[in-house]
Coordinates of C-alpha atoms and ligand atoms in Angstrom, one line a residue:
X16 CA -13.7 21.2 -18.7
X17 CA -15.0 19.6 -21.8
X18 CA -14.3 15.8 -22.5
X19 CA -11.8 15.2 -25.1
X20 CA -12.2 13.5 -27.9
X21 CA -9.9 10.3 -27.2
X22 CA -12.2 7.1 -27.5
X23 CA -15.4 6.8 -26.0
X24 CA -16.3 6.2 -22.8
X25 CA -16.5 2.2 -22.0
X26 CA -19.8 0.9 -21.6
X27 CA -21.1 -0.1 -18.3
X28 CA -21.1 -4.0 -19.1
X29 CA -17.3 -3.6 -20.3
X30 CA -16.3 -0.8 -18.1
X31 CA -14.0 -2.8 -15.9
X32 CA -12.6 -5.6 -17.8
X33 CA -9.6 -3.5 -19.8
X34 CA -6.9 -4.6 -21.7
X35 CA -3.4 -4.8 -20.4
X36 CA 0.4 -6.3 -20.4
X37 CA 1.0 -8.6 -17.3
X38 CA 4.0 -10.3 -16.6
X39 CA 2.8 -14.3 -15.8
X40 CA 6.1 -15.1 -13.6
X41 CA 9.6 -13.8 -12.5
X42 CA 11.1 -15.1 -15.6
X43 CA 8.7 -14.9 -18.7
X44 CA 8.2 -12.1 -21.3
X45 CA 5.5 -9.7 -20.5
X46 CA 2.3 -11.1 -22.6
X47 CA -1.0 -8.9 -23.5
X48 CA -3.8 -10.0 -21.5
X49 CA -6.9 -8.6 -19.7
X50 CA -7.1 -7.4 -16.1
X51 CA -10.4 -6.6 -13.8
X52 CA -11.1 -2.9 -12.3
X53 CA -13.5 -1.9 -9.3
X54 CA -16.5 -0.3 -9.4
X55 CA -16.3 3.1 -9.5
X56 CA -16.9 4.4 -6.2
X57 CA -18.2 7.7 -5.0
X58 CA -14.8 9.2 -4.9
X59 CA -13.0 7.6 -7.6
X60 CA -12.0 8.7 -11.0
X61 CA -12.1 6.5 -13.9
X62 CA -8.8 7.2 -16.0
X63 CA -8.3 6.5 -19.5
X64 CA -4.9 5.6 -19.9
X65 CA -2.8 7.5 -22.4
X66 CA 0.9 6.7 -21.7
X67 CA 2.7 5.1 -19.3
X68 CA 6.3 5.0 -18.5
X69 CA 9.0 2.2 -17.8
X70 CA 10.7 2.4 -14.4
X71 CA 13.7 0.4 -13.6
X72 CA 11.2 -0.3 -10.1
X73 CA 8.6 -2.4 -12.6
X74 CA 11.5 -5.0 -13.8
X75 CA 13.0 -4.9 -9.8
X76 CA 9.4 -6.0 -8.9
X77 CA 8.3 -8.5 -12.1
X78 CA 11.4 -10.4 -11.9
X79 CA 10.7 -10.5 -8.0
X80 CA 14.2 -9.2 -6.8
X81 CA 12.3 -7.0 -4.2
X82 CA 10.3 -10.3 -2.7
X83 CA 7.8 -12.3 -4.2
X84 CA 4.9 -11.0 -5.9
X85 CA 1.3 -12.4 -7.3
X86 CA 1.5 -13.1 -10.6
X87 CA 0.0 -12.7 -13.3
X88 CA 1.2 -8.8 -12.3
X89 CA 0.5 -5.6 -14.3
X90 CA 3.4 -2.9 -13.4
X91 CA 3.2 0.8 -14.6
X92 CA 3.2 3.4 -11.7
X93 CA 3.9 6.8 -13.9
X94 CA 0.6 6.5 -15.4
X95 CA -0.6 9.6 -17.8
X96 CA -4.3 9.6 -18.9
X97 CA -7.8 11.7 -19.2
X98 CA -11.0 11.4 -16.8
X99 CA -13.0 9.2 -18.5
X100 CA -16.1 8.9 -15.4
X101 CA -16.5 10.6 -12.1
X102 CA -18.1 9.1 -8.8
X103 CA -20.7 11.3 -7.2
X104 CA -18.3 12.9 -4.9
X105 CA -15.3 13.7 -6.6
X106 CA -14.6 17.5 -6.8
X107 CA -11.7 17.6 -7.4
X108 CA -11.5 16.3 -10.8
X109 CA -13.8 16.6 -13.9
X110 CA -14.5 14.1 -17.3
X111 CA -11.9 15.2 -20.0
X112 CA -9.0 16.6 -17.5
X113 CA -5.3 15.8 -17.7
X114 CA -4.1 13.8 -14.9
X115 CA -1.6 11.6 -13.4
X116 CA -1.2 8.7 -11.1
X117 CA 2.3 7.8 -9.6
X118 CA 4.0 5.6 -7.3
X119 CA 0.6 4.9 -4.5
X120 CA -3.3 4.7 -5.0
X121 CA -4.0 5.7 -1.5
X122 CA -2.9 5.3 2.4
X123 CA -4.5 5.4 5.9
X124 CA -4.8 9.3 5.9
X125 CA -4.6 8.9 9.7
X126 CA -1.3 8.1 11.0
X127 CA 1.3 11.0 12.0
X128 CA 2.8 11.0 8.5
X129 CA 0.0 10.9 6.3
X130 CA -1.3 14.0 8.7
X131 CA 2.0 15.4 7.6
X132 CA 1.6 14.9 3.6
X133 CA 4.2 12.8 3.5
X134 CA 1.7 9.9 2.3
X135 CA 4.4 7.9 1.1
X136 CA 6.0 6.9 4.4
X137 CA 2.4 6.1 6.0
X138 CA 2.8 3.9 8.8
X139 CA 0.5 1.3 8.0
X140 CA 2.3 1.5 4.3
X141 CA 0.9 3.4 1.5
X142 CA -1.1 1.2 -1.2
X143 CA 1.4 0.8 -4.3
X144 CA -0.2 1.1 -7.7
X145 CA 0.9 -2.4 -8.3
X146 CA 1.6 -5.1 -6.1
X147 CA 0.1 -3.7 -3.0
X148 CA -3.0 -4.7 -1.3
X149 CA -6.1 -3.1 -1.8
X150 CA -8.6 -2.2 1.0
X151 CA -11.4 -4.4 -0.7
X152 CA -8.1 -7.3 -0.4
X153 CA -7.1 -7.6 -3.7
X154 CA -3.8 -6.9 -5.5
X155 CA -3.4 -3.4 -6.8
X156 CA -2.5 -3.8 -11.0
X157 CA -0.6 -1.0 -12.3
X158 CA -0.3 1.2 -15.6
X159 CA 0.7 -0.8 -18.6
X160 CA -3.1 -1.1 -19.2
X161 CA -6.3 1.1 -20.7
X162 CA -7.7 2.0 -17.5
X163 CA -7.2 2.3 -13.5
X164 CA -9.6 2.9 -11.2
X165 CA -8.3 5.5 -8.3
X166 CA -9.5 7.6 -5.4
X167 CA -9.6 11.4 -6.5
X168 CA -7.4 12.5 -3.9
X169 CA -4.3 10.4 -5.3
X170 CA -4.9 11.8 -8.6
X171 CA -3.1 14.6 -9.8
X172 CA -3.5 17.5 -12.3
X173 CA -1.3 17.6 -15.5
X174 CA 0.0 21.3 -15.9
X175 CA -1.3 22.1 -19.7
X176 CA 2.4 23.4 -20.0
X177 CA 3.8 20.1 -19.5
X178 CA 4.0 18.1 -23.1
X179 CA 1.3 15.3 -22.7
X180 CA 3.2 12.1 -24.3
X181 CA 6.3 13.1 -22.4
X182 CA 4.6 13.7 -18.7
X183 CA 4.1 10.1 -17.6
X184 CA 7.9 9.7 -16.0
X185 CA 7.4 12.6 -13.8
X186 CA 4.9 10.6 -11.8
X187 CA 7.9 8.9 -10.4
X188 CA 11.2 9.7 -12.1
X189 CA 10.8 13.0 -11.1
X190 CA 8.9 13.8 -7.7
X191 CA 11.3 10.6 -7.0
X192 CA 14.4 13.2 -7.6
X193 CA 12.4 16.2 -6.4
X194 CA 12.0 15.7 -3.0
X195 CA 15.6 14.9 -1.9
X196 CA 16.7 18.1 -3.8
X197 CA 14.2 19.6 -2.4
X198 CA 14.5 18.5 1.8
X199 CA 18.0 18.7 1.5
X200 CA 17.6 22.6 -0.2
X201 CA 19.4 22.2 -3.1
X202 CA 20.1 25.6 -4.8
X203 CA 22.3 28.5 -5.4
X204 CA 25.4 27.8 -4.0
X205 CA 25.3 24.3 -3.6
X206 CA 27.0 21.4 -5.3
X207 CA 25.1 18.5 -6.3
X208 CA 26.2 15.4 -8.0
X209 CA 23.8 12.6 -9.6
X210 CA 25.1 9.8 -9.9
X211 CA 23.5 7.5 -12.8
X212 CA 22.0 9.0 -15.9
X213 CA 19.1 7.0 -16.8
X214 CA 15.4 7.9 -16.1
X215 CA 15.7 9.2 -12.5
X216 CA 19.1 10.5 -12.9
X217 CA 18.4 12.8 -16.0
X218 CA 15.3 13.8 -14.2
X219 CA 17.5 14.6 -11.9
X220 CA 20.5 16.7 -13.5
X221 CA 17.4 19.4 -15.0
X222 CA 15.6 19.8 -11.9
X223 CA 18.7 20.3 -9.5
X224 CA 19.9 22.7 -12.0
X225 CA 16.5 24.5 -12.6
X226 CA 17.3 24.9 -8.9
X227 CA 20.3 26.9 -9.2
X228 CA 22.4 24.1 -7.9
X229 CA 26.2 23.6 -9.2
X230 CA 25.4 20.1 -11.0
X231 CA 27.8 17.5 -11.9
X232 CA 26.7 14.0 -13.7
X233 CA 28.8 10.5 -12.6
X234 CA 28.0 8.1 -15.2
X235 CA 29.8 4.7 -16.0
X236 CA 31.3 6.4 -18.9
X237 CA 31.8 10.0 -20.7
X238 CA 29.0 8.1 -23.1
X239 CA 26.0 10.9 -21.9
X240 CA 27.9 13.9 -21.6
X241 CA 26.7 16.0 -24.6
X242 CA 22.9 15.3 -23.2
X243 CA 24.0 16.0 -19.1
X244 CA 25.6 19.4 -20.3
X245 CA 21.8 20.1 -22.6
X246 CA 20.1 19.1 -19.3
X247 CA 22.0 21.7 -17.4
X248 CA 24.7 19.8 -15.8
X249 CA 28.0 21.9 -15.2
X250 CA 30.3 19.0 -15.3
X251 CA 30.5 15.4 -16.3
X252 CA 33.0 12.7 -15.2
X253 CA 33.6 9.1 -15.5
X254 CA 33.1 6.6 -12.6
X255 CA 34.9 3.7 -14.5
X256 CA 37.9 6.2 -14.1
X257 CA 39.6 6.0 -10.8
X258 CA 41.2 9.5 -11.0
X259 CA 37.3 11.1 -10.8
X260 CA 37.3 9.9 -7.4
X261 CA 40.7 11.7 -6.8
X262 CA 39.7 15.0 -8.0
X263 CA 36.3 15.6 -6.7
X264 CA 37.5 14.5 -3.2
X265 CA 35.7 16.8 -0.5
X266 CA 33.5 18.3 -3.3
X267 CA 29.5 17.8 -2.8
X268 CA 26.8 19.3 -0.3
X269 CA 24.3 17.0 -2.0
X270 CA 25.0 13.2 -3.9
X271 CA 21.3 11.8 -5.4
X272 CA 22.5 8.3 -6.5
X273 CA 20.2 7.1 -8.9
X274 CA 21.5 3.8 -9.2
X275 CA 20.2 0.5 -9.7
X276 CA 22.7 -1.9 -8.9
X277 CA 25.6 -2.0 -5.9
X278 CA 28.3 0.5 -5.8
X279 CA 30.9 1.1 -3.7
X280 CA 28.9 3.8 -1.5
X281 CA 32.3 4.7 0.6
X282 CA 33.6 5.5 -2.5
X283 CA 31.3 8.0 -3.3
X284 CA 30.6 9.2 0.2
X285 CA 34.5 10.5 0.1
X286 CA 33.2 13.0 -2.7
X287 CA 31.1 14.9 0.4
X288 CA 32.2 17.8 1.8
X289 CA 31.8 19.2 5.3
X290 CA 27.6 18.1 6.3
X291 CA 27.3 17.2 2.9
X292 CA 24.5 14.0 2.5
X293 CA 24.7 11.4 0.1
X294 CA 21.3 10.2 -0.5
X295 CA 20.0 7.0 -1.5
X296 CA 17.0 6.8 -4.4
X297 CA 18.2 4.1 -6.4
X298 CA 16.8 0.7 -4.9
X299 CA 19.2 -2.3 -5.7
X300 CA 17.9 -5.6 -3.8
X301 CA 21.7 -5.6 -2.1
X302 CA 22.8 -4.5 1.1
X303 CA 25.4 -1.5 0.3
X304 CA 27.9 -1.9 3.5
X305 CA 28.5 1.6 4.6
X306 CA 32.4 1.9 6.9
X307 CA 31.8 4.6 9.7
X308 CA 34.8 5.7 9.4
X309 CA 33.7 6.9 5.6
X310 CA 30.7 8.9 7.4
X311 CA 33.2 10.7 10.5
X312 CA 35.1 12.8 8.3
X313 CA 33.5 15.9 7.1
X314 CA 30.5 14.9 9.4
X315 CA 28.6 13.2 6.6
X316 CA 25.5 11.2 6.8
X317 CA 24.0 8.8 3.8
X318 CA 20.7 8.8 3.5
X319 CA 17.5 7.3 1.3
X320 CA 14.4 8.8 0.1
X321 CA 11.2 7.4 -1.1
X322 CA 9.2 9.1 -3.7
X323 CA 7.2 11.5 -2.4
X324 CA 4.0 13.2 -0.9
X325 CA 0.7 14.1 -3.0
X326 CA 0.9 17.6 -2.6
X327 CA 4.8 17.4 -3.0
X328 CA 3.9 15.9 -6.5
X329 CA 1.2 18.3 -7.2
X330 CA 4.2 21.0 -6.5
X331 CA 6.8 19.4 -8.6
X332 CA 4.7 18.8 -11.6
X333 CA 3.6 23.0 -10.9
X334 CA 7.3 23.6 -10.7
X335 CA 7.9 21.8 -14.0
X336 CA 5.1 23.1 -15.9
X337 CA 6.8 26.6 -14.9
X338 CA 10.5 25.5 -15.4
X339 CA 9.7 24.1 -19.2
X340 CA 11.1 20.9 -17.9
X341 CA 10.3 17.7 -19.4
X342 CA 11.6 14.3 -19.3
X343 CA 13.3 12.8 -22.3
X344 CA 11.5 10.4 -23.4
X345 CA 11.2 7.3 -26.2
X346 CA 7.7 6.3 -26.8
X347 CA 7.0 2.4 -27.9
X348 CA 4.0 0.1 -29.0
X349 CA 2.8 -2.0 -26.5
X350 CA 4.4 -4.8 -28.0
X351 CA 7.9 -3.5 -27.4
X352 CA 7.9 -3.4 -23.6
X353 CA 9.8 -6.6 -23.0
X354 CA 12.8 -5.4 -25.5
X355 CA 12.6 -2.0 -24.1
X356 CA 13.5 -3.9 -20.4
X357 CA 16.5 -5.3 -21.8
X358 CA 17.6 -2.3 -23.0
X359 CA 17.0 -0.8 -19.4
X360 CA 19.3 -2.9 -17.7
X361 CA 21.4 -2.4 -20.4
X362 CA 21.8 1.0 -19.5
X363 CA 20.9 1.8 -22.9
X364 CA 18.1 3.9 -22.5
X365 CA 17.7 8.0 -23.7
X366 CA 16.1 8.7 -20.8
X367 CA 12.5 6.8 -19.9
X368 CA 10.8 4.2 -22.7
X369 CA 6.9 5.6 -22.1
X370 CA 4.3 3.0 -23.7
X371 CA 1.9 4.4 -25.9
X372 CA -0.9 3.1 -24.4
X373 CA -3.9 3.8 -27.3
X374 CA -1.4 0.9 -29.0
X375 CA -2.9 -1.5 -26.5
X376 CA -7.0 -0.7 -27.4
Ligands
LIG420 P1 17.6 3.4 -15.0 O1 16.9 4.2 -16.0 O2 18.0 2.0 -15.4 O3 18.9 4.2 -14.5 C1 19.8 3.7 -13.7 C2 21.2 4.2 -14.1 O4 22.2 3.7 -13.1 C3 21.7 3.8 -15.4 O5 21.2 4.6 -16.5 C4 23.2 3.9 -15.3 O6 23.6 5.2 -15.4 C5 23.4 3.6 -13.8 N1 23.8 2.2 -13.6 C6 23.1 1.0 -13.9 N2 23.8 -0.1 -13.6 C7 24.9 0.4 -13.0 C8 26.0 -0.3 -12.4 N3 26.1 -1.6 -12.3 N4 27.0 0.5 -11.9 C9 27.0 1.8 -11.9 N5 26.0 2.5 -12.5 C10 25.0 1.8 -13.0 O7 16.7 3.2 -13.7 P2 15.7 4.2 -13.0 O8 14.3 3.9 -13.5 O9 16.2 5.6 -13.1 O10 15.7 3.7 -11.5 C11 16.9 3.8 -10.8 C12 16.8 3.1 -9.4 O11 15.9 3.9 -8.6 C13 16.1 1.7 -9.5 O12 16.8 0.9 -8.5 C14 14.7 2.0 -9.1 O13 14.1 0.8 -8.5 C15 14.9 3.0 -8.0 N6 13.8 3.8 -7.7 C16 13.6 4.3 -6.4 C17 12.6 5.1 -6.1 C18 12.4 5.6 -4.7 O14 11.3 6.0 -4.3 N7 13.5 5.7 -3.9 C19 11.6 5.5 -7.1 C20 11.9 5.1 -8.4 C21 12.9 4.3 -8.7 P3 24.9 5.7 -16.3 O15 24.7 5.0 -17.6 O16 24.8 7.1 -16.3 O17 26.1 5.1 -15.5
LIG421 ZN1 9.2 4.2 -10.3
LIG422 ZN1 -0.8 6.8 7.1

């Protein structure tokens, strides 16, 4: 492929200091700043950044409600950019190609899940975009910056199909969604409820419908309905209204809960019908107490899901590209990133803010 026409190539004295938007502590605004990449390696790719999206998993991790972190931390892990530099062994990707990074820059390669493709449940731990531990020791610094520095083989293609500025939330928001419909075969003849519509949950509702999958959409409030129907959902009720829980009694095959916070999971597990699986993606710090007597009728199981593999991704991104499906998405400046949080946990958000990252050069 030819290189595009972004910005140039950094120089090699520059090449690895790039600007960025670090948060300094658990409780102060995100501030601009600069941030330190590796060397490029024989198989690493040098990305220019284009967009990167907000997930509620960045303001979990800056404001340290998963366990302490290193500060000053740069978060982003649905990264969308362009090849900017090859090492002298990548193949598989070439200067001026679309690509993506999501949720992990790498992981053993060894163990029996990584032998498996299912990278992100690698025994020894995957390597997080941000906030992990890098083999050379240092902490990994995520997205909401120019560049990133990552091994080829955790780098995947952006479908040409796929509209660039609104790609970035796939990367987590939807492989995140994609693999639980897809292990727990989601389809024709099936009835799946997601429960939250925000970034995952939306991402959610048009790929379990693309699937042929009977979708229904529990959100706080009727609020979203108009855009769950648009995004192929069949039905839409009301969690704040007790009588939903009443008449969807016995009902799903498959719940995704996308939620953020606690909830009443017996609640919700009552809504599964005979083997049906309530499963887990949402990440709230708090235990959510499960009775067994809520999992013994109808033989249900809860269950959680992280992310997914690389070639899972590569597949999901694939099916999108063929599906026309796209996240919704509301792009900002780089200076808007600490009001676009609020409005996250707000619940106020149409469906993933995505930083426009050339507002950061
Ligand atoms: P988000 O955009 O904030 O969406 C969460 C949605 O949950 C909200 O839009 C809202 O939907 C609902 N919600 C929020 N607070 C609620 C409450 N108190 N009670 C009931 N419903 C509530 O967040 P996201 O980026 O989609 O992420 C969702 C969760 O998934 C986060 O915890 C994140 O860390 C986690 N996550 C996990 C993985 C994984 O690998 N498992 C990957 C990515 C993210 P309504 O307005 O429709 O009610
Ligand atoms: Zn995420
Ligand atoms: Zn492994």
């Amino acid at each position: 492929m030819q290189q595009e026409a972004t910005s140039p190539p950094p120089s090699e004295e520059t090449i690895l200091t790039v600007a960025a938007i670090a948060a300094p502590s658990a409780t102060e605004p995100l501030v601009r700043t600069t941030i330190e990449r590796r060397d490029l390696g024989p198989r690493d790719v040098l990305i220019e950044i284009s967009y990167a999206g907000i997930c509620h998993s960045d303001i979990h991790t800056v404001r340290g409600e998963w366990g302490g972190v290193t500060y000053p931390l740069t978060v982003g892990h649905e990264i969308v950019g362009r090849v900017a530099q090859i090492g002298a062994e990548v193949t598989r990707h070439a200067v001026g190609d679309r690509v993506g990074v999501g949720c992990m820059v790498n992981s053993c390669r060894e163990c029996e899940n990584c032998r498996a493709g299912q990278e992100q449940y690698c025994l020894g731990g995957n390597i997080g975009t941000y906030a992990g531990t890098d083999r050379d020791g240092t902490i990994t610094q995520g997205g909401y910056s120019t560049h990133i520095v990552v091994d080829e083989d955790f780098v995947l293609r952006i479908p040409e199909a796929i509209p660039y500025e609104a790609a970035a939330p796939l990367l987590c928001a939807g492989i995140t969604t994609y693999s639980p419909l897809a292990h727990w075969n989601a389809g024709p003849g099936k009835k799946v409820a997601v429960v939250g519509m925000g970034g995952l949950g939306h991402m959610a509702v048009k790929i379990a419908a693309a699937t042929g999958a009977e979708v229904t959409v529990l959100s706080q409030t009727l609020g979203k309905k108009d855009d769950g129907l648009r995004f192929g959902a069949e039905h839409y009720y009301a969690t704040s209204d007790p009588a939903t829980f009443e008449a969807l009694a016995n009902t799903f095959d498959l719940i995704v809960n996308t939620v953020s916070a606690p909830l009443d999971i017996n609640a919700y597990l009552g809504l599964l019908r005979l083997d049906g699986t309530l499963v887990s993606v949402g990440a709230p710090p708090e235990p959510l107490p499960v009775k067994v007597f809520a999992l013994f009728g109808n033989r249900r199981s809860f269950a959680g899901s992280g992310i997914g593999g690389i070639a899972e991704t590569q597949q999901m991104l694939d099916f999108c590209a063929e599906r026309g499906i796209a996240p919704e998405v509301e792009i900002i400046g780089a200076d808007a990133v600490n009001e676009a949080y609020e409005r996250v946990l707000a619940s106020d958000v149409r469906y993933r803010f995505v930083i426009d990252i050339d507002s950061l050069r």
